[in-house]
Amino acid sequence: MGLRDFLERFRPVAAPGASAVGVPADRRAERAAELEPALASLTDVQREADSIRAAAAERADAVRRAAAREAARIVAAARERAPEVRRQAAEPLLRTARQEAEALRAAGNRTAAAVRAQAAVRMPDLVRQAVAEALRAAEDGTASAAREQAWARAPGPVERAVAGPDGVP
C-alpha cells in the first residue's frame, strides 16, 4: 500500500464544521469489488481456453495416430507391390538384352558355319598332304616320286572317313 492510499483513508467525508463521525473510505476494497466480476469472467474464459487446448491436443494425437497407421499401411502396400514394379521396370531392359543375346548367338552360329564350311573345303588337301608327309618320313626318303603322286591323288581311308556317304566332303 502506498502513502497516498494510506493518507486517502483519513480524508474527511463530510463538510467542515462540527465533527461528524465517519468511517474512512476504503478505495482499495472499492476497486477490488469493481474488478472482481470482470476477473471472475476471465477465469471462466481461461478455464474454457484450457479445455479447448486439451481437446485440441487429444484430437491432434488422434490425427497423428491415424496418420501413422495410414503411413504404415501405405508402406506395407508399397513393399508388397515392389517386386512387381521392379519386374515391370526391368522387362524392357531384359527384352533388349535377350534380343542382343539372340543376335550375338545368330552371328556366332553364322561364323561357326562359315568356319565348318571352310574346314570341309580345306580338309581333303590337308589330309592328303599330312598322309604324304607321313609316308615320306616312313620310307626314309626311298619311295619313288610316282608312288607319292599316286597316293596324293587317290583318296585314302582318312579322306573317305571325312567325306560324306556320297563321297563329297
Coordinates of N, CA and C in Angstrom, one line a residue:
M1 N 0.8 -1.1 0.0 CA 0.0 0.0 0.0 C 0.9 1.2 0.0
G2 N 0.6 2.2 -0.9 CA 1.4 3.4 -1.0 C 1.0 4.4 0.0
L3 N 1.8 5.5 0.2 CA 1.5 6.5 1.1 C 0.2 7.3 0.8
R4 N 0.0 7.5 -0.5 CA -1.1 8.2 -0.9 C -2.4 7.5 -0.5
D5 N -2.4 6.2 -0.7 CA -3.6 5.4 -0.4 C -3.8 5.4 1.2
F6 N -2.7 5.4 1.9 CA -2.8 5.5 3.3 C -3.5 6.8 3.8
L7 N -3.0 7.9 3.2 CA -3.5 9.2 3.6 C -4.9 9.4 3.1
E8 N -5.2 8.8 2.0 CA -6.6 8.9 1.4 C -7.6 8.4 2.4
R9 N -7.3 7.5 3.2 CA -8.2 6.9 4.1 C -8.6 7.9 5.2
F10 N -7.8 8.9 5.5 CA -8.1 9.9 6.5 C -8.7 11.2 6.0
R11 N -9.1 11.2 4.8 CA -9.7 12.3 4.2 C -11.1 12.5 4.7
P12 N -11.5 13.7 5.0 CA -12.8 13.9 5.5 C -13.9 13.6 4.5
V13 N -15.0 13.0 5.0 CA -16.1 12.6 4.1 C -17.2 13.6 4.2
A14 N -17.1 14.5 5.1 CA -18.3 15.4 5.3 C -17.7 16.9 5.2
A15 N -18.7 17.8 5.3 CA -18.3 19.2 5.2 C -17.6 19.6 6.6
P16 N -16.8 20.7 6.5 CA -16.1 21.1 7.8 C -17.1 21.7 8.8
G17 N -16.8 21.5 9.9 CA -17.7 22.1 11.0 C -17.7 21.1 12.1
A18 N -18.9 21.0 12.7 CA -19.0 20.1 13.8 C -18.5 18.7 13.4
S19 N -18.0 18.1 14.3 CA -17.4 16.8 14.0 C -18.5 15.8 13.8
A20 N -18.3 15.2 12.8 CA -19.2 14.1 12.4 C -18.5 12.8 12.5
V21 N -19.1 11.9 12.9 CA -18.4 10.6 13.0 C -18.6 9.9 11.6
G22 N -17.4 9.5 11.1 CA -17.5 8.8 9.8 C -16.4 7.7 9.7
V23 N -16.6 6.9 8.8 CA -15.7 5.8 8.5 C -14.9 6.2 7.3
P24 N -13.6 6.1 7.4 CA -12.8 6.4 6.2 C -13.1 5.5 5.0
A25 N -13.0 6.1 3.9 CA -13.3 5.3 2.6 C -12.2 4.4 2.3
D26 N -12.6 3.2 1.9 CA -11.6 2.1 1.5 C -11.6 2.0 0.0
R27 N -10.8 2.8 -0.6 CA -10.8 2.7 -2.1 C -10.3 1.4 -2.7
R28 N -9.4 0.8 -2.0 CA -8.9 -0.5 -2.5 C -10.0 -1.5 -2.5
A29 N -10.8 -1.6 -1.5 CA -11.9 -2.5 -1.4 C -12.9 -2.2 -2.5
E30 N -13.1 -0.9 -2.8 CA -14.0 -0.5 -3.8 C -13.5 -1.0 -5.2
R31 N -12.2 -0.8 -5.4 CA -11.6 -1.2 -6.7 C -11.7 -2.7 -6.8
A32 N -11.4 -3.5 -5.8 CA -11.5 -4.9 -5.8 C -12.9 -5.4 -6.1
A33 N -13.9 -4.7 -5.5 CA -15.3 -5.1 -5.7 C -15.7 -4.8 -7.1
E34 N -15.1 -3.7 -7.6 CA -15.5 -3.4 -9.0 C -14.8 -4.3 -10.0
L35 N -13.6 -4.8 -9.8 CA -12.9 -5.7 -10.7 C -13.2 -7.1 -10.6
E36 N -13.7 -7.5 -9.4 CA -14.0 -8.9 -9.2 C -14.9 -9.6 -10.2
P37 N -16.0 -9.1 -10.6 CA -16.8 -9.7 -11.6 C -16.1 -9.9 -13.0
A38 N -15.3 -8.9 -13.4 CA -14.6 -9.0 -14.6 C -13.5 -10.1 -14.5
L39 N -12.8 -10.1 -13.4 CA -11.7 -11.1 -13.3 C -12.3 -12.5 -13.2
A40 N -13.5 -12.6 -12.5 CA -14.2 -13.9 -12.4 C -14.6 -14.4 -13.8
S41 N -15.1 -13.5 -14.6 CA -15.4 -14.0 -16.0 C -14.2 -14.3 -16.8
L42 N -13.0 -13.7 -16.5 CA -11.8 -14.1 -17.2 C -11.3 -15.4 -16.8
T43 N -11.5 -15.7 -15.5 CA -11.2 -17.1 -15.0 C -12.0 -18.1 -15.7
D44 N -13.3 -17.9 -15.9 CA -14.1 -18.8 -16.7 C -13.6 -19.0 -18.1
V45 N -13.3 -17.9 -18.7 CA -12.8 -17.9 -20.1 C -11.4 -18.7 -20.2
Q46 N -10.6 -18.5 -19.2 CA -9.3 -19.2 -19.1 C -9.5 -20.7 -19.0
R47 N -10.5 -21.1 -18.1 CA -10.8 -22.5 -18.0 C -11.3 -23.1 -19.3
E48 N -12.1 -22.3 -20.0 CA -12.7 -22.7 -21.2 C -11.6 -22.9 -22.3
A49 N -10.6 -21.9 -22.3 CA -9.5 -22.0 -23.2 C -8.6 -23.2 -22.9
D50 N -8.4 -23.5 -21.6 CA -7.6 -24.7 -21.3 C -8.3 -25.9 -21.7
S51 N -9.6 -26.0 -21.6 CA -10.3 -27.2 -22.0 C -10.3 -27.4 -23.5
I52 N -10.4 -26.2 -24.3 CA -10.3 -26.2 -25.7 C -8.9 -26.7 -26.1
R53 N -7.9 -26.2 -25.5 CA -6.5 -26.7 -25.8 C -6.3 -28.2 -25.5
A54 N -6.9 -28.6 -24.4 CA -6.8 -30.1 -24.1 C -7.5 -30.9 -25.1
A55 N -8.7 -30.5 -25.5 CA -9.4 -31.2 -26.6 C -8.7 -31.2 -27.9
A56 N -8.1 -30.0 -28.2 CA -7.3 -29.9 -29.5 C -6.1 -30.8 -29.4
A57 N -5.4 -30.9 -28.3 CA -4.3 -31.8 -28.1 C -4.7 -33.3 -28.3
E58 N -5.8 -33.6 -27.7 CA -6.4 -35.0 -27.9 C -6.6 -35.3 -29.4
R59 N -7.3 -34.3 -30.0 CA -7.6 -34.5 -31.4 C -6.4 -34.6 -32.3
A60 N -5.4 -33.8 -32.0 CA -4.1 -33.8 -32.7 C -3.4 -35.2 -32.5
D61 N -3.5 -35.7 -31.3 CA -2.9 -37.0 -31.1 C -3.6 -38.1 -31.9
A62 N -4.9 -38.0 -31.9 CA -5.7 -39.0 -32.7 C -5.4 -38.9 -34.2
V63 N -5.3 -37.7 -34.7 CA -4.9 -37.5 -36.1 C -3.5 -38.0 -36.4
R64 N -2.6 -37.8 -35.5 CA -1.2 -38.3 -35.6 C -1.2 -39.9 -35.6
R65 N -2.0 -40.4 -34.7 CA -2.1 -41.9 -34.7 C -2.7 -42.5 -36.0
A66 N -3.7 -41.8 -36.4 CA -4.4 -42.2 -37.7 C -3.4 -42.1 -38.9
A67 N -2.7 -41.0 -38.9 CA -1.7 -40.8 -40.0 C -0.6 -41.8 -39.9
A68 N -0.2 -42.2 -38.7 CA 0.9 -43.2 -38.6 C 0.4 -44.5 -39.1
R69 N -0.9 -44.9 -38.7 CA -1.5 -46.1 -39.2 C -1.6 -46.1 -40.8
E70 N -2.0 -45.0 -41.3 CA -2.2 -44.9 -42.8 C -0.8 -45.0 -43.4
A71 N 0.2 -44.3 -42.9 CA 1.5 -44.4 -43.4 C 2.1 -45.8 -43.4
A72 N 1.8 -46.5 -42.3 CA 2.3 -47.9 -42.2 C 1.6 -48.8 -43.2
R73 N 0.3 -48.5 -43.4 CA -0.5 -49.3 -44.5 C 0.1 -49.0 -45.9
I74 N 0.4 -47.8 -46.2 CA 0.9 -47.4 -47.5 C 2.3 -48.0 -47.7
V75 N 3.1 -48.0 -46.7 CA 4.5 -48.6 -46.8 C 4.3 -50.1 -47.0
A76 N 3.5 -50.7 -46.3 CA 3.3 -52.2 -46.4 C 2.8 -52.5 -47.8
A77 N 1.8 -51.7 -48.3 CA 1.3 -52.0 -49.7 C 2.4 -51.7 -50.7
A78 N 3.3 -50.7 -50.5 CA 4.4 -50.4 -51.4 C 5.4 -51.5 -51.4
R79 N 5.7 -52.1 -50.3 CA 6.6 -53.2 -50.2 C 6.1 -54.4 -50.8
E80 N 4.8 -54.6 -50.7 CA 4.1 -55.8 -51.4 C 4.2 -55.6 -52.9
R81 N 4.0 -54.4 -53.4 CA 4.0 -54.2 -54.8 C 5.4 -54.1 -55.4
A82 N 6.4 -53.9 -54.6 CA 7.8 -53.6 -55.1 C 8.3 -54.6 -56.1
P83 N 8.2 -55.9 -55.8 CA 8.7 -56.9 -56.8 C 8.1 -56.8 -58.1
E84 N 6.8 -56.6 -58.2 CA 6.1 -56.5 -59.5 C 6.5 -55.2 -60.2
V85 N 6.6 -54.1 -59.5 CA 7.1 -52.9 -60.1 C 8.5 -53.0 -60.6
R86 N 9.4 -53.7 -59.9 CA 10.7 -53.9 -60.3 C 10.7 -54.8 -61.6
R87 N 9.9 -55.8 -61.6 CA 9.8 -56.7 -62.7 C 9.4 -55.9 -64.0
Q88 N 8.3 -55.1 -63.8 CA 7.8 -54.3 -64.9 C 8.9 -53.3 -65.4
A89 N 9.6 -52.7 -64.5 CA 10.7 -51.8 -64.9 C 11.8 -52.5 -65.6
A90 N 12.1 -53.7 -65.2 CA 13.3 -54.4 -65.8 C 12.9 -55.1 -67.1
E91 N 11.6 -55.3 -67.3 CA 11.1 -56.0 -68.5 C 11.7 -55.5 -69.8
P92 N 11.6 -54.2 -70.1 CA 12.1 -53.7 -71.4 C 13.6 -53.9 -71.5
L93 N 14.4 -53.7 -70.4 CA 15.8 -54.0 -70.4 C 16.1 -55.4 -70.7
L94 N 15.4 -56.3 -70.0 CA 15.6 -57.8 -70.3 C 15.2 -58.1 -71.7
R95 N 14.2 -57.6 -72.3 CA 13.8 -57.8 -73.6 C 14.9 -57.4 -74.6
T96 N 15.4 -56.2 -74.4 CA 16.5 -55.7 -75.2 C 17.8 -56.6 -75.1
A97 N 18.1 -57.0 -73.8 CA 19.2 -57.9 -73.6 C 19.0 -59.3 -74.3
R98 N 17.8 -59.8 -74.2 CA 17.6 -61.1 -74.9 C 17.7 -60.9 -76.4
Q99 N 17.2 -59.8 -77.0 CA 17.4 -59.6 -78.4 C 18.8 -59.5 -78.8
E100 N 19.6 -58.8 -78.0 CA 21.0 -58.7 -78.3 C 21.7 -60.0 -78.2
A101 N 21.4 -60.8 -77.2 CA 22.0 -62.1 -77.0 C 21.6 -63.0 -78.2
E102 N 20.4 -63.0 -78.6 CA 19.9 -63.8 -79.8 C 20.7 -63.3 -81.0
A103 N 20.9 -62.0 -81.2 CA 21.6 -61.6 -82.4 C 23.1 -62.0 -82.3
L104 N 23.7 -62.0 -81.1 CA 25.1 -62.5 -81.0 C 25.1 -64.0 -81.2
R105 N 24.1 -64.7 -80.7 CA 24.1 -66.2 -80.9 C 24.0 -66.5 -82.4
A106 N 23.1 -65.8 -83.1 CA 22.9 -66.0 -84.6 C 24.2 -65.6 -85.3
A107 N 24.9 -64.5 -85.0 CA 26.1 -64.2 -85.6 C 27.2 -65.2 -85.3
G108 N 27.3 -65.7 -84.1 CA 28.2 -66.8 -83.8 C 27.9 -68.1 -84.6
N109 N 26.6 -68.4 -84.7 CA 26.3 -69.6 -85.5 C 26.7 -69.4 -86.9
R110 N 26.5 -68.2 -87.5 CA 26.9 -68.0 -88.9 C 28.4 -68.1 -89.0
T111 N 29.1 -67.5 -88.1 CA 30.6 -67.6 -88.1 C 31.1 -69.1 -88.0
A112 N 30.4 -69.8 -87.1 CA 30.8 -71.3 -86.9 C 30.5 -72.0 -88.2
A113 N 29.4 -71.7 -88.8 CA 29.0 -72.4 -90.1 C 30.0 -72.1 -91.2
A114 N 30.4 -70.9 -91.2 CA 31.4 -70.5 -92.2 C 32.8 -71.2 -92.0
V115 N 33.2 -71.3 -90.7 CA 34.4 -72.0 -90.4 C 34.3 -73.5 -90.7
R116 N 33.1 -74.1 -90.4 CA 32.9 -75.5 -90.8 C 33.0 -75.7 -92.3
A117 N 32.4 -74.8 -93.0 CA 32.4 -74.9 -94.5 C 33.8 -74.8 -95.0
Q118 N 34.5 -73.8 -94.5 CA 35.9 -73.6 -95.0 C 36.8 -74.8 -94.6
A119 N 36.5 -75.4 -93.4 CA 37.3 -76.6 -93.0 C 36.9 -77.8 -93.9
A120 N 35.7 -77.9 -94.2 CA 35.3 -79.0 -95.1 C 36.0 -78.9 -96.5
V121 N 36.1 -77.7 -97.0 CA 36.8 -77.5 -98.3 C 38.3 -77.8 -98.2
R122 N 38.9 -77.3 -97.1 CA 40.4 -77.5 -97.0 C 40.8 -78.8 -96.5
M123 N 39.9 -79.5 -95.7 CA 40.3 -80.8 -95.1 C 40.9 -81.8 -96.0
P124 N 40.3 -82.1 -97.2 CA 40.9 -83.2 -98.0 C 42.3 -82.9 -98.4
D125 N 42.6 -81.6 -98.8 CA 44.0 -81.3 -99.2 C 45.0 -81.4 -98.0
L126 N 44.5 -81.0 -96.9 CA 45.4 -81.0 -95.7 C 45.6 -82.5 -95.3
V127 N 44.6 -83.3 -95.4 CA 44.7 -84.8 -95.1 C 45.7 -85.4 -96.1
R128 N 45.5 -85.1 -97.4 CA 46.4 -85.7 -98.4 C 47.9 -85.3 -98.1
Q129 N 48.1 -84.0 -97.8 CA 49.5 -83.5 -97.5 C 50.0 -84.2 -96.3
A130 N 49.2 -84.4 -95.2 CA 49.7 -85.0 -94.0 C 50.0 -86.5 -94.2
V131 N 49.2 -87.2 -95.0 CA 49.5 -88.6 -95.3 C 50.7 -88.7 -96.1
A132 N 50.9 -87.8 -97.1 CA 52.1 -87.9 -98.0 C 53.3 -87.6 -97.2
E133 N 53.3 -86.7 -96.3 CA 54.5 -86.4 -95.4 C 54.8 -87.6 -94.5
A134 N 53.7 -88.2 -94.0 CA 53.9 -89.4 -93.1 C 54.6 -90.5 -93.9
L135 N 54.1 -90.8 -95.1 CA 54.7 -91.9 -95.9 C 56.1 -91.6 -96.3
R136 N 56.4 -90.3 -96.6 CA 57.7 -90.0 -96.9 C 58.7 -90.2 -95.8
A137 N 58.2 -89.8 -94.6 CA 59.1 -90.0 -93.4 C 59.2 -91.5 -93.1
A138 N 58.2 -92.3 -93.4 CA 58.3 -93.7 -93.1 C 59.2 -94.5 -94.1
E139 N 59.2 -94.1 -95.2 CA 60.1 -94.8 -96.2 C 61.5 -94.2 -96.2
D140 N 61.8 -93.3 -95.3 CA 63.1 -92.7 -95.2 C 63.6 -92.2 -96.5
G141 N 62.7 -91.6 -97.3 CA 63.2 -91.0 -98.5 C 63.4 -92.0 -99.6
T142 N 63.1 -93.3 -99.5 CA 63.3 -94.2 -100.6 C 62.1 -94.4 -101.5
A143 N 61.0 -93.9 -101.2 CA 59.8 -94.1 -102.0 C 60.0 -93.3 -103.3
S144 N 59.4 -93.9 -104.3 CA 59.5 -93.2 -105.7 C 58.6 -92.1 -105.8
A145 N 58.9 -91.2 -106.6 CA 58.1 -90.0 -106.8 C 56.7 -90.3 -107.4
A146 N 56.7 -91.4 -108.2 CA 55.4 -91.8 -108.8 C 54.5 -92.3 -107.8
R147 N 55.0 -93.0 -106.9 CA 54.1 -93.6 -105.8 C 53.5 -92.5 -104.9
E148 N 54.3 -91.5 -104.6 CA 53.8 -90.4 -103.8 C 52.7 -89.6 -104.5
Q149 N 53.0 -89.4 -105.8 CA 52.0 -88.7 -106.6 C 50.7 -89.5 -106.7
A150 N 50.8 -90.8 -106.9 CA 49.6 -91.6 -107.0 C 48.9 -91.6 -105.6
W151 N 49.6 -91.7 -104.6 CA 49.0 -91.7 -103.3 C 48.3 -90.3 -103.0
A152 N 48.9 -89.2 -103.4 CA 48.4 -87.9 -103.2 C 47.1 -87.7 -104.0
R153 N 47.0 -88.3 -105.2 CA 45.8 -88.2 -106.0 C 44.6 -89.1 -105.5
A154 N 44.9 -90.2 -105.0 CA 43.9 -91.2 -104.6 C 43.3 -90.9 -103.2
P155 N 42.0 -91.0 -103.1 CA 41.5 -90.8 -101.7 C 41.9 -92.0 -100.8
G156 N 42.3 -91.7 -99.7 CA 42.7 -92.7 -98.7 C 41.6 -93.0 -97.7
P157 N 41.9 -93.9 -96.7 CA 40.8 -94.2 -95.7 C 40.4 -93.0 -94.9
V158 N 41.4 -92.1 -94.6 CA 41.1 -90.9 -93.8 C 40.2 -90.0 -94.6
E159 N 40.5 -89.8 -95.9 CA 39.7 -88.9 -96.8 C 38.3 -89.5 -96.9
R160 N 38.2 -90.8 -97.0 CA 36.9 -91.5 -97.2 C 36.1 -91.3 -95.9
A161 N 36.7 -91.3 -94.7 CA 36.0 -91.1 -93.4 C 35.5 -89.7 -93.3
V162 N 36.3 -88.7 -93.8 CA 35.9 -87.3 -93.7 C 34.8 -87.0 -94.7
A163 N 34.8 -87.7 -95.9 CA 33.8 -87.4 -96.9 C 32.5 -88.0 -96.4
G164 N 31.4 -87.5 -96.9 CA 30.1 -88.0 -96.5 C 29.8 -89.3 -97.3
P165 N 28.6 -89.8 -97.1 CA 28.2 -91.1 -97.7 C 28.3 -91.1 -99.3
D166 N 28.1 -89.9 -99.8 CA 28.1 -89.8 -101.3 C 29.5 -89.5 -101.8
G167 N 30.5 -89.4 -100.9 CA 31.9 -89.3 -101.4 C 32.3 -87.8 -101.4
V168 N 31.4 -86.9 -101.1 CA 31.8 -85.4 -101.2 C 32.0 -85.0 -99.7
P169 N 33.2 -84.3 -99.5 CA 33.4 -83.8 -98.1 C 32.5 -82.7 -97.7

